[in-house]
DNA sequence: GAAGAATACGAACGATCGTACTTATGAACA
DNA sequence: TGTTCATAAGTACGATCGTTCGTATTCTTC
């Protein structure tokens, strides 16, 4: 039910969601959906919360479970993010890449929720980078937030461009960019090479 | 008339545009707008064309007029793009950053027009980089398209984030990232320093 | 100055939007 | 078994959507 809503929100936008179409697609009645969520805005908030769960399940949790703190986890997070986008977990690519641009100029509780979830992810990535710094794995880096900015720039650009051009090339561009950046900061080439390597399989 | 349409499209999206609201805002009648453009899709195409004109006037043309080919023009293009976003030439930031994400999963003539205009800009940036390469101003660079990908990633990320957080900080992040990247490619520090320097005044 | 095309208008079309109200259905609990 | 209460459905509301009429006005062109 909500999963279908999240899916279509990445294509038609969070404002493009309509209670009527959502009802038809899920087999329920229009009023059933309406009373379930109370209002469209609350539906949108529920969709954001559901997307956050999926994102954590697909990107954050696997990296936490699979790799220890440090540069290796940073690389795993980046690779898992690219897989999450590439595998079209949502039809229209990354949910937050789509909705944060849609709502960037629309103040309100929905934007606040999107910002909160996005910040959560970026804070986690920043902390992960800081762990790598503390371990001496990125000797030439002095500002973790700056690196986070640069990396999510690559990730989201790859997401949008692969959709726009229905091409895998942007993902390779992002991988090249990520590896080059980490290499320039003195990261271990062997760990860095895992970014574009064979899929998690 | 069209300028107001472009403006609101960056906030509400190109699909969020409605003929009725556009008529009210411009003082015309609803049917006047409808017959003028023929259909909503053709209105959207007209809006894309109008935004392309503004973008050229604000970013491409000034850089061409002000600086010669080579690294200096690349830096000018990047600085002018950031100013174009920062100055809120459109209320919702860069028009193409907003609409390319909105339409990335919606095939059709509107997406085609957005892709065409975006590619035009990126091709121009790539050619400009190649001129700098040919002049030996970026001795460590071997793939202009790769650098274009990385730079526009920074630009668009700064645009969206400055809107999301109503902050100027993302622009400084982008400037730092752009300068660091060009420096790592062996660019002249004096030219590169113009990116975040005093506004065009 | 008359005839023509082009432009903008008000009005209305069917469709769909978000929401509210009313009515069954069905499980939980006394 | 009878009552309560939450869930979902059906219906309807006013508003707005994109589009299409027929008409009035403006402008061009003979």
Short mmCIF file of C-alpha atoms (C1' of nucleotides) in Angstrom, two decimals:
data_model
loop_
_atom_site.label_atom_id
_atom_site.label_comp_id
_atom_site.label_asym_id
_atom_site.label_seq_id
_atom_site.Cartn_x
_atom_site.Cartn_y
_atom_site.Cartn_z
CA UNK A 1 0.00 0.00 0.00
CA UNK A 2 2.49 2.61 1.12
CA UNK A 3 5.17 0.96 -0.96
CA UNK A 4 3.23 1.67 -4.11
CA UNK A 5 2.78 5.27 -2.98
CA UNK A 6 6.51 5.67 -2.43
CA UNK A 7 7.15 4.20 -5.83
CA UNK A 8 4.86 6.54 -7.73
CA UNK A 9 6.06 9.52 -5.70
CA UNK A 10 9.51 9.09 -7.21
CA UNK A 11 7.98 9.36 -10.67
CA UNK A 12 5.10 11.83 -10.34
CA UNK A 13 6.40 13.62 -7.29
CA UNK A 14 5.05 13.78 -3.78
CA UNK A 15 2.54 16.42 -4.88
CA UNK A 16 1.63 14.36 -7.91
CA UNK A 17 0.34 11.67 -5.58
CA UNK A 18 -3.45 11.61 -5.54
CA UNK A 19 -5.69 9.78 -3.15
CA UNK A 20 -7.93 8.62 -5.97
CA UNK A 21 -5.23 6.97 -8.04
CA UNK A 22 -3.66 5.50 -4.96
CA UNK A 23 -7.02 3.97 -4.03
CA UNK A 24 -7.50 2.43 -7.47
CA UNK A 25 -4.00 1.03 -7.54
CA UNK A 26 -4.32 -0.57 -4.11
CA UNK A 27 -7.86 -1.89 -4.57
CA UNK A 28 -9.24 0.16 -1.72
CA UNK A 29 -11.85 2.86 -1.92
CA UNK A 30 -10.98 6.49 -2.15
CA UNK A 31 -12.54 7.31 1.19
CA UNK A 32 -10.76 4.36 2.74
CA UNK A 33 -7.42 5.90 1.91
CA UNK A 34 -8.60 9.36 2.89
CA UNK A 35 -9.74 8.36 6.37
CA UNK A 36 -6.72 6.12 6.88
CA UNK A 37 -4.31 9.03 6.55
CA UNK A 38 -6.55 11.93 7.48
CA UNK A 39 -5.24 14.36 4.92
CA UNK A 40 -3.01 14.45 1.90
CA UNK A 41 -0.26 16.13 3.86
CA UNK A 42 -0.26 13.34 6.40
CA UNK A 43 -0.18 10.84 3.57
CA UNK A 44 2.91 12.57 2.25
CA UNK A 45 4.52 12.41 5.68
CA UNK A 46 3.74 8.71 5.89
CA UNK A 47 5.29 8.19 2.47
CA UNK A 48 8.46 10.00 3.54
CA UNK A 49 8.66 7.83 6.65
CA UNK A 50 8.18 4.67 4.60
CA UNK A 51 10.87 5.72 2.13
CA UNK A 52 13.23 6.38 5.01
CA UNK A 53 12.72 2.83 6.25
CA UNK A 54 13.48 1.37 2.84
CA UNK A 55 16.57 3.52 2.49
CA UNK A 56 17.88 2.38 5.85
CA UNK A 57 17.18 -1.24 4.99
CA UNK A 58 18.92 -0.99 1.64
CA UNK A 59 21.88 1.26 2.35
CA UNK A 60 22.67 2.00 5.97
CA UNK A 61 21.84 -1.28 7.69
CA UNK A 62 23.70 -3.58 5.25
CA UNK A 63 26.85 -1.47 5.45
CA UNK A 64 26.69 -1.46 9.24
CA UNK A 65 26.22 -5.20 9.34
CA UNK A 66 28.81 -6.07 6.74
CA UNK A 67 31.77 -3.83 7.50
CA UNK A 68 33.48 -2.32 10.55
CA UNK A 69 33.94 1.38 11.11
CA UNK A 70 36.51 3.13 9.03
CA UNK A 71 37.23 3.71 5.37
CA UNK A 72 35.91 0.31 4.38
CA UNK A 73 32.46 1.21 5.68
CA UNK A 74 32.53 4.54 3.88
CA UNK A 75 33.26 2.71 0.64
CA UNK A 76 30.54 0.19 1.35
CA UNK A 77 28.00 2.93 2.01
CA UNK A 78 28.84 4.62 -1.27
CA UNK A 79 28.68 1.37 -3.22
CA UNK A 80 25.42 0.37 -1.60
CA UNK A 81 23.93 3.76 -2.35
CA UNK A 82 24.80 3.38 -6.00
CA UNK A 83 23.27 -0.09 -6.04
CA UNK A 84 20.16 1.23 -4.35
CA UNK A 85 19.79 3.78 -7.11
CA UNK A 86 20.88 1.48 -9.93
CA UNK A 87 18.59 -1.36 -8.92
CA UNK A 88 15.64 1.00 -9.09
CA UNK A 89 14.46 0.13 -5.61
CA UNK A 90 12.03 2.92 -6.47
CA UNK A 91 10.83 3.28 -10.06
CA UNK A 92 12.00 6.88 -10.28
CA UNK A 93 15.37 6.34 -8.61
CA UNK A 94 16.34 7.62 -5.19
CA UNK A 95 13.31 8.89 -3.32
CA UNK A 96 15.14 11.65 -1.52
CA UNK A 97 16.95 12.89 -4.59
CA UNK A 98 13.57 13.32 -6.24
CA UNK A 99 11.59 14.81 -3.39
CA UNK A 100 14.25 17.08 -1.93
CA UNK A 101 14.46 18.89 -5.26
CA UNK A 102 10.69 18.94 -5.55
CA UNK A 103 10.27 20.53 -2.13
CA UNK A 104 13.42 22.60 -1.87
CA UNK A 105 11.44 25.79 -2.47
CA UNK A 106 8.24 24.72 -0.72
CA UNK A 107 8.44 25.36 3.01
CA UNK A 108 6.28 23.23 5.27
CA UNK A 109 6.19 20.09 7.37
CA UNK A 110 6.75 17.85 4.35
CA UNK A 111 9.93 19.60 3.41
CA UNK A 112 11.00 19.49 7.05
CA UNK A 113 10.54 15.73 7.08
CA UNK A 114 12.53 15.31 3.88
CA UNK A 115 15.30 17.52 5.22
CA UNK A 116 15.37 15.59 8.47
CA UNK A 117 15.72 12.23 6.75
CA UNK A 118 18.33 13.51 4.32
CA UNK A 119 20.32 15.12 7.09
CA UNK A 120 20.20 11.90 9.05
CA UNK A 121 21.82 10.08 6.14
CA UNK A 122 24.42 12.75 5.56
CA UNK A 123 25.25 12.98 9.23
CA UNK A 124 25.79 9.25 9.30
CA UNK A 125 28.07 9.45 6.29
CA UNK A 126 29.98 12.31 7.91
CA UNK A 127 30.43 10.39 11.14
CA UNK A 128 31.61 7.38 9.15
CA UNK A 129 34.18 9.54 7.44
CA UNK A 130 35.27 10.90 10.78
CA UNK A 131 35.86 7.39 12.03
CA UNK A 132 38.06 6.77 9.02
CA UNK A 133 39.91 10.00 9.79
CA UNK A 134 40.35 9.04 13.41
CA UNK A 135 41.84 5.74 12.27
CA UNK A 136 44.30 7.61 10.09
CA UNK A 137 42.86 6.14 6.92
CA UNK A 138 42.36 9.50 5.20
CA UNK A 139 45.54 11.33 6.24
CA UNK A 140 45.07 14.27 3.87
CA UNK A 141 41.49 15.08 4.86
CA UNK A 142 40.65 17.80 7.35
CA UNK A 143 36.92 18.47 6.81
CA UNK A 144 34.56 15.52 6.81
CA UNK A 145 31.49 17.61 5.98
CA UNK A 146 33.18 18.96 2.88
CA UNK A 147 33.88 15.44 1.68
CA UNK A 148 30.30 14.43 2.42
CA UNK A 149 29.06 17.30 0.29
CA UNK A 150 31.24 16.25 -2.59
CA UNK A 151 30.31 12.60 -2.40
CA UNK A 152 26.56 13.00 -2.19
CA UNK A 153 26.87 15.44 -5.09
CA UNK A 154 28.27 12.63 -7.19
CA UNK A 155 25.71 10.13 -5.99
CA UNK A 156 22.68 12.26 -6.71
CA UNK A 157 24.03 13.50 -10.02
CA UNK A 158 24.55 9.91 -11.12
CA UNK A 159 21.03 9.02 -10.04
CA UNK A 160 19.36 11.81 -11.98
CA UNK A 161 21.50 11.45 -15.09
CA UNK A 162 21.08 7.73 -15.35
CA UNK A 163 17.33 8.29 -15.33
CA UNK A 164 17.44 11.19 -17.77
CA UNK A 165 19.55 9.33 -20.30
CA UNK A 166 18.53 5.78 -19.38
CA UNK A 167 22.19 4.96 -19.15
CA UNK A 168 24.53 3.25 -16.73
CA UNK A 169 27.39 5.53 -17.65
CA UNK A 170 26.68 8.14 -14.96
CA UNK A 171 27.22 5.49 -12.31
CA UNK A 172 30.65 4.76 -13.71
CA UNK A 173 31.37 8.48 -13.74
CA UNK A 174 30.40 8.68 -10.08
CA UNK A 175 32.54 5.68 -9.20
CA UNK A 176 35.53 7.19 -10.94
CA UNK A 177 34.97 10.49 -9.16
CA UNK A 178 34.56 8.89 -5.75
CA UNK A 179 37.65 6.73 -6.09
CA UNK A 180 39.73 9.63 -7.35
CA UNK A 181 38.67 11.81 -4.45
CA UNK A 182 39.38 9.20 -1.81
CA UNK A 183 42.70 8.37 -3.46
CA UNK A 184 43.72 12.02 -3.41
CA UNK A 185 43.09 12.02 0.34
CA UNK A 186 45.55 9.20 0.86
CA UNK A 187 43.05 6.35 1.20
CA UNK A 188 44.12 2.75 0.79
CA UNK A 189 43.76 1.92 -2.93
CA UNK A 190 42.71 -1.63 -2.12
CA UNK A 191 39.74 -0.49 -0.05
CA UNK A 192 38.84 2.23 -2.52
CA UNK A 193 38.78 -0.25 -5.38
CA UNK A 194 35.79 -1.95 -3.79
CA UNK A 195 33.51 0.91 -4.81
CA UNK A 196 33.01 0.04 -8.44
CA UNK A 197 33.88 -3.62 -8.01
CA UNK A 198 31.65 -6.64 -8.46
CA UNK A 199 28.12 -6.15 -7.10
CA UNK A 200 27.40 -7.26 -3.57
CA UNK A 201 26.10 -10.54 -5.04
CA UNK B 1 4.16 36.48 -19.18
CA UNK B 2 6.42 33.55 -19.84
CA UNK B 3 8.91 34.87 -17.31
CA UNK B 4 6.37 34.45 -14.56
CA UNK B 5 5.64 30.93 -15.79
CA UNK B 6 9.32 30.04 -15.68
CA UNK B 7 9.55 31.45 -12.21
CA UNK B 8 6.69 29.46 -10.75
CA UNK B 9 7.81 26.32 -12.58
CA UNK B 10 10.97 26.32 -10.50
CA UNK B 11 8.84 26.29 -7.36
CA UNK B 12 5.76 24.22 -8.20
CA UNK B 13 7.30 22.23 -11.01
CA UNK B 14 6.57 22.21 -14.70
CA UNK B 15 3.58 19.96 -14.07
CA UNK B 16 2.46 22.14 -11.22
CA UNK B 17 1.97 24.95 -13.69
CA UNK B 18 -1.73 25.54 -14.35
CA UNK B 19 -3.24 27.60 -17.09
CA UNK B 20 -5.76 29.09 -14.72
CA UNK B 21 -3.28 30.40 -12.19
CA UNK B 22 -1.01 31.59 -14.93
CA UNK B 23 -3.92 33.53 -16.41
CA UNK B 24 -4.77 35.17 -13.11
CA UNK B 25 -1.18 36.10 -12.42
CA UNK B 26 -0.70 37.68 -15.83
CA UNK B 27 -4.04 39.46 -15.97
CA UNK B 28 -5.17 37.57 -19.04
CA UNK B 29 -8.11 35.26 -19.33
CA UNK B 30 -7.79 31.52 -18.98
CA UNK B 31 -8.86 30.84 -22.53
CA UNK B 32 -6.47 33.49 -23.75
CA UNK B 33 -3.55 31.56 -22.38
CA UNK B 34 -4.99 28.28 -23.58
CA UNK B 35 -5.36 29.37 -27.21
CA UNK B 36 -2.05 31.18 -27.17
CA UNK B 37 -0.12 27.99 -26.45
CA UNK B 38 -2.54 25.40 -27.77
CA UNK B 39 -2.03 22.89 -25.02
CA UNK B 40 -0.38 22.55 -21.66
CA UNK B 41 2.40 20.48 -23.14
CA UNK B 42 3.21 23.21 -25.62
CA UNK B 43 3.14 25.73 -22.80
CA UNK B 44 5.69 23.60 -20.97
CA UNK B 45 7.87 23.51 -24.07
CA UNK B 46 7.63 27.28 -24.38
CA UNK B 47 8.64 27.63 -20.75
CA UNK B 48 11.68 25.42 -21.27
CA UNK B 49 12.69 27.50 -24.27
CA UNK B 50 12.29 30.71 -22.30
CA UNK B 51 14.35 29.36 -19.42
CA UNK B 52 17.06 28.34 -21.86
CA UNK B 53 17.25 31.93 -23.12
CA UNK B 54 17.60 33.32 -19.64
CA UNK B 55 20.26 30.78 -18.77
CA UNK B 56 22.29 31.69 -21.84
CA UNK B 57 21.93 35.39 -21.07
CA UNK B 58 23.02 34.94 -17.49
CA UNK B 59 25.73 32.31 -17.68
CA UNK B 60 27.03 31.44 -21.14
CA UNK B 61 26.95 34.78 -22.93
CA UNK B 62 28.66 36.84 -20.20
CA UNK B 63 31.48 34.33 -19.87
CA UNK B 64 31.98 34.29 -23.62
CA UNK B 65 32.03 38.06 -23.77
CA UNK B 66 34.22 38.61 -20.75
CA UNK B 67 36.94 36.00 -21.00
CA UNK B 68 38.92 34.23 -23.74
CA UNK B 69 39.00 30.49 -24.26
CA UNK B 70 40.91 28.43 -21.77
CA UNK B 71 40.91 27.82 -18.06
CA UNK B 72 39.89 31.37 -17.28
CA UNK B 73 36.63 30.91 -19.18
CA UNK B 74 35.95 27.64 -17.41
CA UNK B 75 36.35 29.38 -14.07
CA UNK B 76 34.14 32.23 -15.22
CA UNK B 77 31.42 29.84 -16.34
CA UNK B 78 31.46 28.11 -12.98
CA UNK B 79 31.39 31.36 -11.06
CA UNK B 80 28.61 32.77 -13.19
CA UNK B 81 26.57 29.61 -12.75
CA UNK B 82 26.86 29.91 -8.98
CA UNK B 83 25.83 33.56 -9.18
CA UNK B 84 22.89 32.64 -11.40
CA UNK B 85 21.74 30.20 -8.77
CA UNK B 86 22.63 32.36 -5.79
CA UNK B 87 20.93 35.48 -7.15
CA UNK B 88 17.70 33.53 -7.51
CA UNK B 89 17.26 34.50 -11.12
CA UNK B 90 14.37 32.07 -10.73
CA UNK B 91 12.57 31.92 -7.43
CA UNK B 92 13.17 28.21 -7.02
CA UNK B 93 16.80 28.26 -8.09
CA UNK B 94 18.18 26.83 -11.30
CA UNK B 95 15.37 25.96 -13.68
CA UNK B 96 17.09 22.95 -15.17
CA UNK B 97 18.17 21.51 -11.85
CA UNK B 98 14.52 21.56 -10.80
CA UNK B 99 12.87 20.31 -13.98
CA UNK B 100 15.42 17.68 -14.97
CA UNK B 101 14.82 15.91 -11.68
CA UNK B 102 11.08 16.37 -12.04
CA UNK B 103 11.03 14.81 -15.51
CA UNK B 104 13.88 12.33 -15.25
CA UNK B 105 11.43 9.44 -15.03
CA UNK B 106 8.74 10.92 -17.28
CA UNK B 107 9.51 10.20 -20.95
CA UNK B 108 8.06 12.59 -23.50
CA UNK B 109 8.76 15.67 -25.53
CA UNK B 110 9.09 17.86 -22.45
CA UNK B 111 11.81 15.70 -21.01
CA UNK B 112 13.48 15.63 -24.41
CA UNK B 113 13.53 19.43 -24.47
CA UNK B 114 14.98 19.60 -20.97
CA UNK B 115 17.62 17.04 -21.83
CA UNK B 116 18.51 18.90 -25.02
CA UNK B 117 19.00 22.21 -23.22
CA UNK B 118 20.96 20.61 -20.38
CA UNK B 119 23.17 18.72 -22.79
CA UNK B 120 23.80 21.91 -24.69
CA UNK B 121 25.14 23.53 -21.53
CA UNK B 122 27.24 20.55 -20.54
CA UNK B 123 28.63 20.18 -24.03
CA UNK B 124 29.65 23.79 -23.94
CA UNK B 125 31.35 23.32 -20.60
CA UNK B 126 33.12 20.23 -21.90
CA UNK B 127 34.36 22.04 -24.99
CA UNK B 128 35.57 24.88 -22.80
CA UNK B 129 37.50 22.42 -20.69
CA UNK B 130 38.98 20.88 -23.81
CA UNK B 131 40.21 24.29 -24.89
CA UNK B 132 41.95 24.62 -21.56
CA UNK B 133 43.44 21.18 -22.02
CA UNK B 134 44.63 22.03 -25.52
CA UNK B 135 46.32 25.12 -24.10
CA UNK B 136 48.10 22.95 -21.54
CA UNK B 137 46.34 24.65 -18.65
CA UNK B 138 45.13 21.40 -17.08
CA UNK B 139 48.14 19.16 -17.56
CA UNK B 140 46.90 16.32 -15.35
CA UNK B 141 43.45 16.00 -16.95
CA UNK B 142 42.70 13.39 -19.60
CA UNK B 143 38.88 13.21 -19.71
CA UNK B 144 36.96 16.45 -20.07
CA UNK B 145 33.54 14.80 -19.80
CA UNK B 146 34.49 13.26 -16.49
CA UNK B 147 35.43 16.66 -15.15
CA UNK B 148 32.20 18.13 -16.49
CA UNK B 149 30.24 15.47 -14.62
CA UNK B 150 32.02 16.25 -11.39
CA UNK B 151 31.62 20.01 -11.69
CA UNK B 152 27.95 20.09 -12.56
CA UNK B 153 27.43 17.67 -9.69
CA UNK B 154 28.81 20.29 -7.34
CA UNK B 155 26.83 23.11 -8.93
CA UNK B 156 23.47 21.39 -8.76
CA UNK B 157 24.06 20.04 -5.29
CA UNK B 158 24.86 23.54 -4.07
CA UNK B 159 21.72 24.88 -5.73
CA UNK B 160 19.39 22.35 -4.12
CA UNK B 161 21.00 22.46 -0.72
CA UNK B 162 21.03 26.22 -0.49
CA UNK B 163 17.30 26.14 -1.15
CA UNK B 164 16.62 23.30 1.24
CA UNK B 165 18.49 24.90 4.12
CA UNK B 166 18.12 28.53 3.06
CA UNK B 167 21.84 28.86 3.50
CA UNK B 168 24.76 30.21 1.52
CA UNK B 169 27.09 27.59 2.91
CA UNK B 170 26.51 25.05 0.10
CA UNK B 171 27.85 27.59 -2.40
CA UNK B 172 31.05 27.87 -0.41
CA UNK B 173 31.25 24.08 -0.30
CA UNK B 174 30.90 23.97 -4.07
CA UNK B 175 33.55 26.63 -4.54
CA UNK B 176 35.97 24.76 -2.34
CA UNK B 177 35.29 21.54 -4.21
CA UNK B 178 35.68 23.16 -7.63
CA UNK B 179 38.92 24.90 -6.73
CA UNK B 180 40.37 21.76 -5.16
CA UNK B 181 39.53 19.70 -8.22
CA UNK B 182 41.04 22.17 -10.67
CA UNK B 183 44.09 22.58 -8.48
CA UNK B 184 44.60 18.82 -8.38
CA UNK B 185 44.65 18.87 -12.19
CA UNK B 186 47.51 21.34 -12.24
CA UNK B 187 45.53 24.48 -12.98
CA UNK B 188 46.98 27.91 -12.35
CA UNK B 189 46.07 28.84 -8.74
CA UNK B 190 45.68 32.48 -9.69
CA UNK B 191 42.97 31.71 -12.23
CA UNK B 192 41.30 29.16 -10.01
CA UNK B 193 41.09 31.66 -7.17
CA UNK B 194 38.65 33.72 -9.24
CA UNK B 195 35.88 31.20 -8.65
CA UNK B 196 34.89 32.16 -5.16
CA UNK B 197 36.34 35.66 -5.38
CA UNK B 198 34.50 38.98 -5.26
CA UNK B 199 31.22 38.93 -7.18
CA UNK B 200 31.21 40.14 -10.79
CA UNK B 201 30.22 43.52 -9.39
"C1'" DG C 1 -13.19 51.79 -46.23
"C1'" DA C 2 -14.37 46.75 -46.68
"C1'" DA C 3 -12.81 42.01 -46.02
"C1'" DG C 4 -9.79 39.02 -43.85
"C1'" DA C 5 -7.01 36.75 -40.31
"C1'" DA C 6 -5.51 36.79 -35.79
"C1'" DT C 7 -6.15 37.42 -31.01
"C1'" DA C 8 -8.57 37.44 -26.59
"C1'" DC C 9 -12.74 36.81 -24.39
"C1'" DG C 10 -16.72 34.59 -21.37
"C1'" DA C 11 -18.90 30.43 -20.73
"C1'" DA C 12 -19.26 25.80 -20.34
"C1'" DC C 13 -17.64 20.92 -20.87
"C1'" DG C 14 -16.42 16.39 -18.39
"C1'" DA C 15 -13.00 14.91 -15.28
"C1'" DT C 16 -10.63 14.80 -11.11
"C1'" DC C 17 -8.94 16.92 -7.11
"C1'" DG C 18 -9.15 16.86 -1.46
"C1'" DT C 19 -12.43 16.46 1.95
"C1'" DA C 20 -16.73 15.60 4.79
"C1'" DC C 21 -20.67 13.07 5.98
"C1'" DT C 22 -23.37 8.88 6.35
"C1'" DT C 23 -23.90 4.12 6.25
"C1'" DA C 24 -22.64 -0.96 6.65
"C1'" DT C 25 -19.28 -4.53 8.23
"C1'" DG C 26 -16.75 -6.93 11.69
"C1'" DA C 27 -13.91 -7.78 15.65
"C1'" DA C 28 -13.38 -6.94 20.86
"C1'" DC C 29 -15.34 -7.14 25.18
"C1'" DA C 30 -18.94 -7.31 28.93
"C1'" DT D 1 -25.39 -12.85 23.08
"C1'" DG D 2 -25.60 -8.01 22.85
"C1'" DT D 3 -23.11 -3.63 22.69
"C1'" DT D 4 -19.28 -0.78 21.33
"C1'" DC D 5 -16.14 1.01 18.41
"C1'" DA D 6 -12.95 1.34 14.81
"C1'" DT D 7 -12.37 0.49 9.84
"C1'" DA D 8 -13.83 0.83 5.18
"C1'" DA D 9 -17.23 1.96 1.68
"C1'" DG D 10 -20.53 4.92 -0.73
"C1'" DT D 11 -21.99 9.36 -1.80
"C1'" DA D 12 -21.69 14.02 -2.36
"C1'" DC D 13 -19.57 18.65 -1.97
"C1'" DG D 14 -17.16 22.78 -3.95
"C1'" DA D 15 -13.05 23.80 -6.41
"C1'" DT D 16 -10.03 23.46 -10.09
"C1'" DC D 17 -8.06 21.02 -13.83
"C1'" DG D 18 -7.28 21.13 -19.43
"C1'" DT D 19 -9.89 21.91 -23.28
"C1'" DT D 20 -13.43 23.52 -26.55
"C1'" DC D 21 -16.82 26.22 -28.04
"C1'" DG D 22 -18.98 30.79 -30.09
"C1'" DT D 23 -18.30 35.67 -30.08
"C1'" DA D 24 -16.21 40.21 -29.96
"C1'" DT D 25 -12.38 42.95 -30.79
"C1'" DT D 26 -8.11 44.30 -33.10
"C1'" DC D 27 -5.04 44.50 -36.91
"C1'" DT D 28 -3.57 43.63 -41.59
"C1'" DT D 29 -4.21 43.85 -46.36
"C1'" DC D 30 -6.36 44.66 -50.54
#
